[in-house]
mmCIF file of C-alpha atoms in Angstrom:
data_model
loop_
_atom_site.group_PDB
_atom_site.id
_atom_site.type_symbol
_atom_site.label_atom_id
_atom_site.label_comp_id
_atom_site.label_asym_id
_atom_site.label_seq_id
_atom_site.Cartn_x
_atom_site.Cartn_y
_atom_site.Cartn_z
ATOM 1 C CA MET A 1 97.806 98.434 119.090
ATOM 2 C CA ALA A 2 100.230 98.580 116.200
ATOM 3 C CA SER A 3 103.137 100.944 116.635
ATOM 4 C CA ARG A 4 104.612 100.980 113.136
ATOM 5 C CA SER A 5 104.700 104.515 111.765
ATOM 6 C CA HIS A 6 104.204 105.486 108.128
ATOM 7 C CA PHE A 7 106.894 107.816 106.833
ATOM 8 C CA ALA A 8 104.802 108.573 103.734
ATOM 9 C CA ALA A 9 101.819 109.929 105.687
ATOM 10 C CA PRO A 10 103.139 113.457 106.521
ATOM 11 C CA LEU A 11 104.345 114.032 102.947
ATOM 12 C CA LEU A 12 101.106 112.840 101.379
ATOM 13 C CA LEU A 13 99.035 114.799 103.907
ATOM 14 C CA ALA A 14 100.826 118.032 102.991
ATOM 15 C CA VAL A 15 100.111 117.418 99.298
ATOM 16 C CA VAL A 16 96.448 116.614 100.009
ATOM 17 C CA VAL A 17 95.925 119.744 102.138
ATOM 18 C CA ALA A 18 97.508 121.894 99.432
ATOM 19 C CA LEU A 19 95.179 120.315 96.859
ATOM 20 C CA ILE A 20 92.129 120.928 99.072
ATOM 21 C CA VAL A 21 93.053 124.585 99.568
ATOM 22 C CA TYR A 22 93.624 125.026 95.849
ATOM 23 C CA VAL A 23 90.359 123.386 94.784
ATOM 24 C CA SER A 24 88.322 125.106 97.520
ATOM 25 C CA LEU A 25 89.556 128.670 97.044
ATOM 26 C CA TYR A 26 90.349 128.831 93.327
ATOM 27 C CA PRO A 27 90.632 131.394 91.650
ATOM 28 C CA PHE A 28 91.792 133.118 94.913
ATOM 29 C CA ARG A 29 89.979 136.371 94.184
ATOM 30 C CA PHE A 30 88.752 137.447 97.598
ATOM 31 C CA ALA A 31 86.281 140.306 97.924
ATOM 32 C CA PRO A 32 87.891 143.211 99.830
ATOM 33 C CA ASP A 33 84.660 143.771 101.763
ATOM 34 C CA GLY A 34 83.963 140.110 102.426
ATOM 35 C CA PRO A 35 82.054 138.988 105.537
ATOM 36 C CA SER A 36 83.711 138.083 108.795
ATOM 37 C CA LEU A 37 83.971 134.446 109.762
ATOM 38 C CA LEU A 38 80.935 134.739 112.067
ATOM 39 C CA ASP A 39 78.865 136.405 109.346
ATOM 40 C CA ALA A 40 79.994 133.798 106.850
ATOM 41 C CA PHE A 41 78.906 131.024 109.221
ATOM 42 C CA ALA A 42 75.478 132.643 109.617
ATOM 43 C CA ARG A 43 75.059 132.651 105.822
ATOM 44 C CA LEU A 44 75.722 128.937 105.388
ATOM 45 C CA ALA A 45 72.701 127.109 103.982
ATOM 46 C CA TRP A 46 71.799 123.682 102.610
ATOM 47 C CA ALA A 47 72.381 124.574 98.955
ATOM 48 C CA ARG A 48 71.358 122.021 96.334
ATOM 49 C CA ALA A 49 74.106 120.142 94.488
ATOM 50 C CA GLY A 50 74.231 117.722 91.591
ATOM 51 C CA ARG A 51 75.407 114.130 91.908
ATOM 52 C CA GLY A 52 78.754 114.900 90.316
ATOM 53 C CA GLU A 53 79.435 117.809 92.644
ATOM 54 C CA MET A 54 78.457 115.715 95.661
ATOM 55 C CA LEU A 55 80.859 112.946 94.646
ATOM 56 C CA ASN A 56 83.610 115.522 94.106
ATOM 57 C CA ASN A 57 83.166 116.762 97.682
ATOM 58 C CA VAL A 58 83.472 113.237 99.062
ATOM 59 C CA LEU A 59 86.504 112.341 96.923
ATOM 60 C CA LEU A 60 88.302 115.585 97.793
ATOM 61 C CA TYR A 61 88.492 114.776 101.514
ATOM 62 C CA LEU A 62 88.827 111.001 101.241
ATOM 63 C CA PRO A 63 92.661 111.084 100.913
ATOM 64 C CA PHE A 64 92.787 113.609 103.784
ATOM 65 C CA GLY A 65 91.110 111.174 106.176
ATOM 66 C CA PHE A 66 93.272 108.350 104.805
ATOM 67 C CA CYS A 67 96.533 110.196 105.547
ATOM 68 C CA VAL A 68 95.455 111.473 108.976
ATOM 69 C CA ALA A 69 94.457 107.952 109.999
ATOM 70 C CA LEU A 70 97.861 106.619 108.902
ATOM 71 C CA LEU A 71 99.556 109.384 110.852
ATOM 72 C CA LEU A 72 97.598 109.054 114.118
ATOM 73 C CA GLU A 73 96.480 105.425 114.408
ATOM 74 C CA PRO A 74 99.973 103.996 115.144
ATOM 75 C CA ARG A 75 100.276 106.452 118.056
ATOM 76 C CA PHE A 76 96.772 106.665 119.500
ATOM 77 C CA GLY A 77 94.917 103.583 118.310
ATOM 78 C CA ARG A 78 92.207 102.912 115.754
ATOM 79 C CA ALA A 79 89.205 104.538 117.480
ATOM 80 C CA LYS A 80 90.992 107.779 118.351
ATOM 81 C CA GLY A 81 92.555 107.898 114.913
ATOM 82 C CA LEU A 82 89.180 107.573 113.183
ATOM 83 C CA VAL A 83 87.599 110.241 115.381
ATOM 84 C CA ALA A 84 90.529 112.624 115.000
ATOM 85 C CA ALA A 85 90.641 112.210 111.212
ATOM 86 C CA THR A 86 86.905 112.853 110.903
ATOM 87 C CA VAL A 87 86.965 115.901 113.209
ATOM 88 C CA ALA A 88 90.048 117.308 111.476
ATOM 89 C CA GLY A 89 88.349 116.886 108.107
ATOM 90 C CA ALA A 90 85.214 118.620 109.379
ATOM 91 C CA LEU A 91 87.191 121.551 110.818
ATOM 92 C CA LEU A 92 89.258 121.983 107.664
ATOM 93 C CA SER A 93 86.125 121.833 105.524
ATOM 94 C CA LEU A 94 84.348 124.367 107.755
ATOM 95 C CA TYR A 95 87.286 126.766 107.464
ATOM 96 C CA MET A 96 87.321 126.392 103.681
ATOM 97 C CA GLU A 97 83.556 126.992 103.497
ATOM 98 C CA LEU A 98 83.845 130.157 105.592
ATOM 99 C CA LEU A 99 86.665 131.458 103.392
ATOM 100 C CA GLN A 100 84.609 130.681 100.279
ATOM 101 C CA ALA A 101 82.075 133.258 101.439
ATOM 102 C CA SER A 102 84.630 135.907 100.427
ATOM 103 C CA VAL A 103 85.185 134.400 96.960
ATOM 104 C CA PRO A 104 82.428 135.708 94.651
ATOM 105 C CA MET A 105 82.544 132.695 92.330
ATOM 106 C CA ARG A 106 82.144 130.096 95.106
ATOM 107 C CA VAL A 107 79.070 128.985 97.068
ATOM 108 C CA ALA A 108 79.529 127.863 100.670
ATOM 109 C CA SER A 109 77.014 125.410 102.115
ATOM 110 C CA PHE A 110 76.377 122.974 104.942
ATOM 111 C CA LYS A 111 75.871 120.242 102.344
ATOM 112 C CA ASP A 112 79.477 120.616 101.163
ATOM 113 C CA LEU A 113 80.596 120.520 104.790
ATOM 114 C CA SER A 114 78.695 117.320 105.514
ATOM 115 C CA LEU A 115 79.914 115.616 102.335
ATOM 116 C CA ASN A 116 83.512 116.632 103.036
ATOM 117 C CA THR A 117 83.201 115.239 106.560
ATOM 118 C CA PHE A 118 81.792 111.979 105.240
ATOM 119 C CA GLY A 119 84.696 111.785 102.779
ATOM 120 C CA ALA A 120 87.184 112.263 105.632
ATOM 121 C CA LEU A 121 85.470 109.493 107.629
ATOM 122 C CA ALA A 122 85.470 107.121 104.643
ATOM 123 C CA GLY A 123 89.134 107.903 103.998
ATOM 124 C CA ALA A 124 89.972 107.289 107.649
ATOM 125 C CA LEU A 125 88.331 103.865 107.463
ATOM 126 C CA LEU A 126 90.367 103.047 104.355
ATOM 127 C CA GLY A 127 93.510 104.295 106.078
ATOM 128 C CA SER A 128 92.784 102.042 109.050
ATOM 129 C CA VAL A 129 92.410 99.059 106.726
ATOM 130 C CA TRP A 130 95.679 99.953 104.967
ATOM 131 C CA HIS A 131 97.450 100.224 108.326
ATOM 132 C CA LEU A 132 96.068 96.844 109.347
ATOM 133 C CA LEU A 133 97.216 95.159 106.143
ATOM 134 C CA SER A 134 100.490 97.015 105.642
ATOM 135 C CA ALA A 135 102.447 94.958 108.167
ATOM 136 C CA ARG A 136 101.361 91.809 106.305
ATOM 137 C CA MET A 137 101.843 92.998 102.712
ATOM 138 C CA ALA A 138 105.605 93.372 102.686
ATOM 139 C CA PRO A 139 107.523 90.171 101.820
ATOM 140 C CA GLN A 140 108.734 88.268 104.879
ATOM 141 C CA THR A 141 111.820 86.941 103.088
ATOM 142 C CA ALA A 142 114.838 88.982 102.071
ATOM 143 C CA ALA A 143 115.293 89.947 98.435
ATOM 144 C CA GLN A 144 118.290 88.474 96.675
ATOM 145 C CA GLY A 145 120.119 89.056 93.421
ATOM 146 C CA ARG A 146 118.709 92.538 92.901
ATOM 147 C CA SER A 147 119.829 95.306 90.618
ATOM 148 C CA ARG A 148 118.579 98.762 91.540
ATOM 149 C CA ALA A 149 119.181 99.998 88.009
ATOM 150 C CA VAL A 150 116.734 97.466 86.530
ATOM 151 C CA VAL A 151 114.112 98.128 89.204
ATOM 152 C CA VAL A 152 114.367 101.914 88.811
ATOM 153 C CA THR A 153 113.996 101.461 85.042
ATOM 154 C CA ILE A 154 110.821 99.424 85.555
ATOM 155 C CA LEU A 155 109.302 102.066 87.833
ATOM 156 C CA ALA A 156 110.328 104.940 85.551
ATOM 157 C CA LEU A 157 108.673 103.233 82.576
ATOM 158 C CA TRP A 158 105.504 102.712 84.636
ATOM 159 C CA PHE A 159 105.372 106.407 85.533
ATOM 160 C CA LEU A 160 105.881 107.354 81.886
ATOM 161 C CA ALA A 161 103.160 104.978 80.751
ATOM 162 C CA ARG A 162 100.620 106.199 83.292
ATOM 163 C CA LEU A 163 101.406 109.941 83.221
ATOM 164 C CA TRP A 164 102.215 110.606 79.560
ATOM 165 C CA PRO A 165 102.243 113.282 78.039
ATOM 166 C CA LEU A 166 103.721 114.679 81.296
ATOM 167 C CA VAL A 167 102.184 118.098 80.627
ATOM 168 C CA PRO A 168 100.965 119.589 83.917
ATOM 169 C CA ASP A 169 97.483 121.074 84.011
ATOM 170 C CA VAL A 170 96.319 122.137 87.468
ATOM 171 C CA GLY A 171 93.172 123.898 86.323
ATOM 172 C CA LEU A 172 89.816 123.037 87.868
ATOM 173 C CA ARG A 173 88.523 121.805 84.516
ATOM 174 C CA GLN A 174 91.250 119.162 84.308
ATOM 175 C CA LEU A 175 90.584 118.097 87.903
ATOM 176 C CA LYS A 176 86.853 117.726 87.228
ATOM 177 C CA ASP A 177 87.472 115.904 83.949
ATOM 178 C CA ALA A 178 89.887 113.550 85.718
ATOM 179 C CA VAL A 179 87.301 112.343 88.262
ATOM 180 C CA ARG A 180 84.294 112.350 85.898
ATOM 181 C CA PRO A 181 84.755 108.668 84.855
ATOM 182 C CA LEU A 182 84.145 107.706 88.491
ATOM 183 C CA PHE A 183 80.603 109.092 88.312
ATOM 184 C CA SER A 184 79.481 106.267 86.021
ATOM 185 C CA PRO A 185 81.967 103.463 86.672
ATOM 186 C CA ARG A 186 82.397 100.750 84.073
ATOM 187 C CA ILE A 187 84.917 97.959 84.526
ATOM 188 C CA GLU A 188 85.881 95.683 81.653
ATOM 189 C CA PRO A 189 87.386 92.378 82.848
ATOM 190 C CA SER A 190 90.324 92.653 80.440
ATOM 191 C CA GLU A 191 91.060 96.199 81.585
ATOM 192 C CA LEU A 192 90.843 95.175 85.225
ATOM 193 C CA ALA A 193 93.253 92.288 84.594
ATOM 194 C CA ALA A 194 95.720 94.597 82.834
ATOM 195 C CA TYR A 195 95.882 97.041 85.735
ATOM 196 C CA PHE A 196 95.979 94.268 88.324
ATOM 197 C CA VAL A 197 98.965 92.614 86.653
ATOM 198 C CA GLY A 198 100.700 95.945 86.072
ATOM 199 C CA TRP A 199 100.422 97.004 89.701
ATOM 200 C CA LEU A 200 101.448 93.500 90.796
ATOM 201 C CA VAL A 201 104.728 93.963 88.918
ATOM 202 C CA VAL A 202 105.120 97.456 90.409
ATOM 203 C CA ALA A 203 104.607 96.087 93.926
ATOM 204 C CA GLN A 204 107.235 93.409 93.351
ATOM 205 C CA ALA A 205 109.653 96.054 92.073
ATOM 206 C CA VAL A 206 109.052 98.440 94.983
ATOM 207 C CA PHE A 207 109.338 95.681 97.583
ATOM 208 C CA SER A 208 112.700 94.697 96.105
ATOM 209 C CA LEU A 209 113.958 98.278 96.180
ATOM 210 C CA ALA A 210 112.900 99.397 99.662
ATOM 211 C CA ARG A 211 113.623 97.855 103.016
ATOM 212 C CA ARG A 212 110.897 95.643 104.385
ATOM 213 C CA GLN A 213 109.661 98.050 107.076
ATOM 214 C CA ARG A 214 109.415 100.876 104.527
ATOM 215 C CA ALA A 215 108.374 98.909 101.453
ATOM 216 C CA VAL A 216 104.621 99.312 101.905
ATOM 217 C CA ASP A 217 104.916 103.076 102.475
ATOM 218 C CA ALA A 218 107.076 103.345 99.362
ATOM 219 C CA PHE A 219 104.401 101.444 97.425
ATOM 220 C CA LEU A 220 101.770 103.857 98.783
ATOM 221 C CA ILE A 221 103.818 106.791 97.505
ATOM 222 C CA VAL A 222 104.011 105.219 94.039
ATOM 223 C CA ILE A 223 100.222 104.757 94.023
ATOM 224 C CA ALA A 224 99.700 108.363 95.141
ATOM 225 C CA VAL A 225 102.071 109.756 92.518
ATOM 226 C CA VAL A 226 100.247 107.933 89.735
ATOM 227 C CA LEU A 227 96.705 108.767 90.884
ATOM 228 C CA VAL A 228 97.422 112.404 91.733
ATOM 229 C CA GLY A 229 99.554 112.739 88.624
ATOM 230 C CA ARG A 230 96.709 111.574 86.409
ATOM 231 C CA THR A 231 94.467 114.285 87.850
ATOM 232 C CA ILE A 232 96.929 117.094 87.090
ATOM 233 C CA THR A 233 98.408 116.057 83.737
ATOM 234 C CA ALA A 234 96.678 117.148 80.568
ATOM 235 C CA GLY A 235 94.276 114.676 79.009
ATOM 236 C CA ASN A 236 94.548 112.022 81.727
ATOM 237 C CA THR A 237 91.750 110.767 83.973
ATOM 238 C CA LEU A 238 91.311 108.404 86.872
ATOM 239 C CA VAL A 239 90.381 104.909 85.718
ATOM 240 C CA THR A 240 87.813 102.926 87.681
ATOM 241 C CA ALA A 241 89.375 99.624 86.613
ATOM 242 C CA GLU A 242 92.760 100.758 87.915
ATOM 243 C CA LEU A 243 91.333 101.664 91.327
ATOM 244 C CA ALA A 244 89.557 98.305 91.456
ATOM 245 C CA GLY A 245 92.762 96.524 90.447
ATOM 246 C CA ILE A 246 94.693 98.196 93.266
ATOM 247 C CA ALA A 247 91.970 97.229 95.764
ATOM 248 C CA LEU A 248 92.067 93.595 94.605
ATOM 249 C CA LEU A 249 95.854 93.605 94.790
ATOM 250 C CA LEU A 250 96.074 94.271 98.537
ATOM 251 C CA PRO A 251 94.786 90.879 99.781
ATOM 252 C CA VAL A 252 96.937 89.157 97.158
ATOM 253 C CA LEU A 253 100.030 90.897 98.545
ATOM 254 C CA VAL A 254 99.085 89.782 102.048
ATOM 255 C CA MET A 255 98.690 86.150 100.963
ATOM 256 C CA SER A 256 101.959 86.120 98.990
ATOM 257 C CA SER A 257 104.092 87.912 101.582
ATOM 258 C CA ARG A 258 105.386 84.700 103.161
ATOM 259 C CA LEU A 259 106.372 83.050 99.917
ATOM 260 C CA PRO A 260 110.081 82.759 99.095
ATOM 261 C CA ASP A 261 111.334 85.594 96.913
ATOM 262 C CA HIS A 262 112.008 83.434 93.862
ATOM 263 C CA THR A 263 108.598 81.751 94.097
ATOM 264 C CA ARG A 264 106.799 85.078 94.321
ATOM 265 C CA ALA A 265 108.763 86.405 91.354
ATOM 266 C CA MET A 266 107.908 83.332 89.264
ATOM 267 C CA LEU A 267 104.202 83.717 90.066
ATOM 268 C CA VAL A 268 104.257 87.379 89.045
ATOM 269 C CA ALA A 269 106.193 86.521 85.867
ATOM 270 C CA THR A 270 103.589 83.855 85.061
ATOM 271 C CA ALA A 271 100.770 86.364 85.537
ATOM 272 C CA LEU A 272 102.522 88.906 83.306
ATOM 273 C CA GLY A 273 103.334 86.337 80.622
ATOM 274 C CA THR A 274 99.766 85.037 80.668
ATOM 275 C CA TRP A 275 98.425 88.547 80.206
ATOM 276 C CA LEU A 276 100.783 89.249 77.286
ATOM 277 C CA ALA A 277 99.817 85.953 75.652
ATOM 278 C CA TRP A 278 96.138 86.747 76.080
ATOM 279 C CA THR A 279 96.526 90.113 74.342
ATOM 280 C CA ALA A 280 98.083 88.257 71.389
ATOM 281 C CA VAL A 281 95.433 85.544 71.006
ATOM 282 C CA GLN A 282 92.366 87.471 72.168
ATOM 283 C CA PRO A 283 91.657 89.143 68.783
ATOM 284 C CA ALA A 284 91.411 85.726 67.116
ATOM 285 C CA ILE A 285 89.200 84.388 69.911
ATOM 286 C CA GLY A 286 87.054 87.502 69.771
ATOM 287 C CA HIS A 287 86.391 87.000 66.063
ATOM 288 C CA GLY A 288 85.327 83.408 66.672
ATOM 289 C CA GLY A 289 88.102 81.893 64.603
ATOM 290 C CA PRO A 290 91.754 82.087 63.654
ATOM 291 C CA ALA A 291 93.236 85.337 62.474
ATOM 292 C CA ALA A 292 93.977 85.935 58.831
ATOM 293 C CA VAL A 293 96.879 83.842 57.595
ATOM 294 C CA ASP A 294 97.962 86.115 54.738
ATOM 295 C CA LEU A 295 101.420 87.240 55.779
ATOM 296 C CA PRO A 296 102.240 90.885 55.108
ATOM 297 C CA ALA A 297 105.142 91.867 52.931
ATOM 298 C CA PHE A 298 108.349 92.599 54.819
ATOM 299 C CA THR A 299 108.213 96.260 53.839
ATOM 300 C CA GLU A 300 104.645 96.491 55.111
ATOM 301 C CA PHE A 301 105.610 94.775 58.365
ATOM 302 C CA ILE A 302 108.536 97.130 58.951
ATOM 303 C CA GLY A 303 106.581 100.156 57.762
ATOM 304 C CA ARG A 304 103.890 99.894 60.402
ATOM 305 C CA ASN A 305 103.840 102.999 62.541
ATOM 306 C CA PRO A 306 105.092 102.588 66.109
ATOM 307 C CA PRO A 307 102.608 103.249 68.922
ATOM 308 C CA PRO A 308 102.567 106.573 70.785
ATOM 309 C CA PRO A 309 105.186 107.211 73.494
ATOM 310 C CA GLY A 310 102.886 106.244 76.363
ATOM 311 C CA HIS A 311 102.243 102.843 74.798
ATOM 312 C CA LEU A 312 105.949 102.392 74.072
ATOM 313 C CA ALA A 313 106.688 103.008 77.759
ATOM 314 C CA ALA A 314 104.030 100.443 78.728
ATOM 315 C CA LYS A 315 105.586 97.864 76.419
ATOM 316 C CA GLY A 316 109.035 98.585 77.818
ATOM 317 C CA PHE A 317 107.677 98.203 81.341
ATOM 318 C CA SER A 318 106.206 94.793 80.501
ATOM 319 C CA TYR A 319 109.276 93.413 78.722
ATOM 320 C CA VAL A 320 111.891 94.667 81.183
ATOM 321 C CA GLY A 321 109.645 93.474 84.004
ATOM 322 C CA LEU A 322 109.251 90.012 82.488
ATOM 323 C CA ALA A 323 112.988 89.468 81.969
ATOM 324 C CA TRP A 324 113.764 90.854 85.439
ATOM 325 C CA LEU A 325 111.184 88.637 87.129
ATOM 326 C CA LEU A 326 112.521 85.532 85.394
ATOM 327 C CA ALA A 327 116.031 86.403 86.560
ATOM 328 C CA VAL A 328 114.825 86.928 90.132
ATOM 329 C CA ALA A 329 112.953 83.614 89.917
ATOM 330 C CA GLY A 330 116.268 81.822 89.472
ATOM 331 C CA LEU A 331 117.185 81.886 85.783
ATOM 332 C CA VAL A 332 120.625 83.078 84.780
ATOM 333 C CA PRO A 333 120.186 86.714 83.624
ATOM 334 C CA HIS A 334 121.270 85.930 80.043
ATOM 335 C CA VAL A 335 118.869 82.977 79.912
ATOM 336 C CA ALA A 336 116.048 85.087 81.382
ATOM 337 C CA ALA A 337 116.704 87.750 78.759
ATOM 338 C CA GLY A 338 116.732 85.176 75.951
ATOM 339 C CA VAL A 339 113.501 83.549 77.131
ATOM 340 C CA SER A 340 111.680 86.878 77.313
ATOM 341 C CA ILE A 341 112.912 87.924 73.847
ATOM 342 C CA LEU A 342 111.904 84.583 72.336
ATOM 343 C CA PHE A 343 108.491 84.850 73.996
ATOM 344 C CA ILE A 344 107.823 88.295 72.463
ATOM 345 C CA VAL A 345 109.059 87.092 69.056
ATOM 346 C CA ILE A 346 106.569 84.217 69.188
ATOM 347 C CA LEU A 347 103.730 86.559 70.165
ATOM 348 C CA SER A 348 104.659 88.885 67.304
ATOM 349 C CA MET A 349 104.664 85.982 64.847
ATOM 350 C CA LEU A 350 101.217 84.933 66.057
ATOM 351 C CA GLN A 351 99.922 88.333 64.992
ATOM 352 C CA LEU A 352 101.395 88.364 61.493
ATOM 353 C CA GLY A 353 98.607 89.167 59.083
ATOM 354 C CA SER A 354 96.361 90.664 61.756
ATOM 355 C CA ALA A 355 94.585 93.850 60.710
ATOM 356 C CA ALA A 356 95.336 95.548 64.025
ATOM 357 C CA PRO A 357 98.254 93.680 65.611
ATOM 358 C CA ALA A 358 99.061 94.250 69.269
ATOM 359 C CA PHE A 359 102.638 93.055 68.640
ATOM 360 C CA GLY A 360 105.049 93.884 65.844
ATOM 361 C CA TRP A 361 108.612 94.760 65.019
ATOM 362 C CA VAL A 362 108.628 97.506 67.657
ATOM 363 C CA ASP A 363 107.903 94.910 70.330
ATOM 364 C CA VAL A 364 110.801 92.736 69.174
ATOM 365 C CA VAL A 365 113.142 95.730 69.321
ATOM 366 C CA ILE A 366 111.944 96.797 72.774
ATOM 367 C CA ALA A 367 112.173 93.221 74.053
ATOM 368 C CA GLY A 368 115.731 93.016 72.712
ATOM 369 C CA ILE A 369 116.731 96.212 74.498
ATOM 370 C CA ALA A 370 115.019 95.005 77.680
ATOM 371 C CA GLY A 371 116.872 91.699 77.481
ATOM 372 C CA ILE A 372 120.217 93.451 77.047
ATOM 373 C CA LEU A 373 119.557 95.652 80.088
ATOM 374 C CA VAL A 374 118.661 92.698 82.293
ATOM 375 C CA ALA A 375 121.542 90.551 81.004
ATOM 376 C CA ARG A 376 124.079 93.303 81.676
ATOM 377 C CA TRP A 377 122.704 94.802 84.899
ATOM 378 C CA MET A 378 121.392 91.804 86.831
ATOM 379 C CA PRO A 379 124.057 90.107 88.956
ATOM 380 C CA ARG A 380 124.715 86.430 88.373
ATOM 381 C CA LYS A 381 124.028 84.172 91.300
#
């Protein structure tokens, strides 16, 4: 039986319980003459529910079971942890259903209770898998030549890219809109690759920032902040391809955990560089031939509008991450910065004359700033 505890579990569990209470009892207008708990239990029935509502009930309690399993399994074992997480989810759901009987706008039912319980069980199973893999995901070798400032910058840019416009919206409509894409999942290979590579860079950054025994829990917190944040920030939704990318990432982290730090960094840098190169050449491949060769006038090239802030943050994340990874892989920081800048310049030149270029002068500027940060902040070996 594993004994490693997860420091993130209590914090995440508190957030999940607060979210469940909010979603279950909103708008918190209780009838003054509401039924007692026994009367409310007697009124429970198997009310009909649509597919979307059923999936919502499962998803709501899935993180609850996940967190309870992480909290209890290290102490009591896998079987007891699964049972306890499922029973705790059922009891919490039952209490919420009984309280809903006093909220005129809500309908309490045994179907919701059963779906919530199933969600807690499914989450507990996922939590058990995470606990099993967590000890193997963290790198086995010590990180060297790190700069916390660069790593924090990479993570901050990732949060900005995923959570922009950073406007909180905790209404039920936003929550329902955020999970609606999961009802009819569609995964484009290019989108899946983008999220997989992005989270691969994030994992490398987190593992370099936190101590080995806490690195996986820190990575879990980053995942939770992004996913929960996208459900409560205006206009954002959960993305099926992102969830799939995170799931695919876990076995990759296990397999790469024993690699030397510089080798792992070079592999991640190669994956990121390959993805950036693909975004530059894919439009030409998609049109079945080379892109237009008519070069735009300099004023037209400079006059192109920059992308929105969220996209700017994503570009900054990629370019700072690329230069940082090359430096960690063994290149002198100034050389790593120069290579990354030259790489982005080449990609921008490849897209000259394109009707809808993915790279432009903004990318060259951002890459230059990223190179300066890495050259100045990364220690020389």
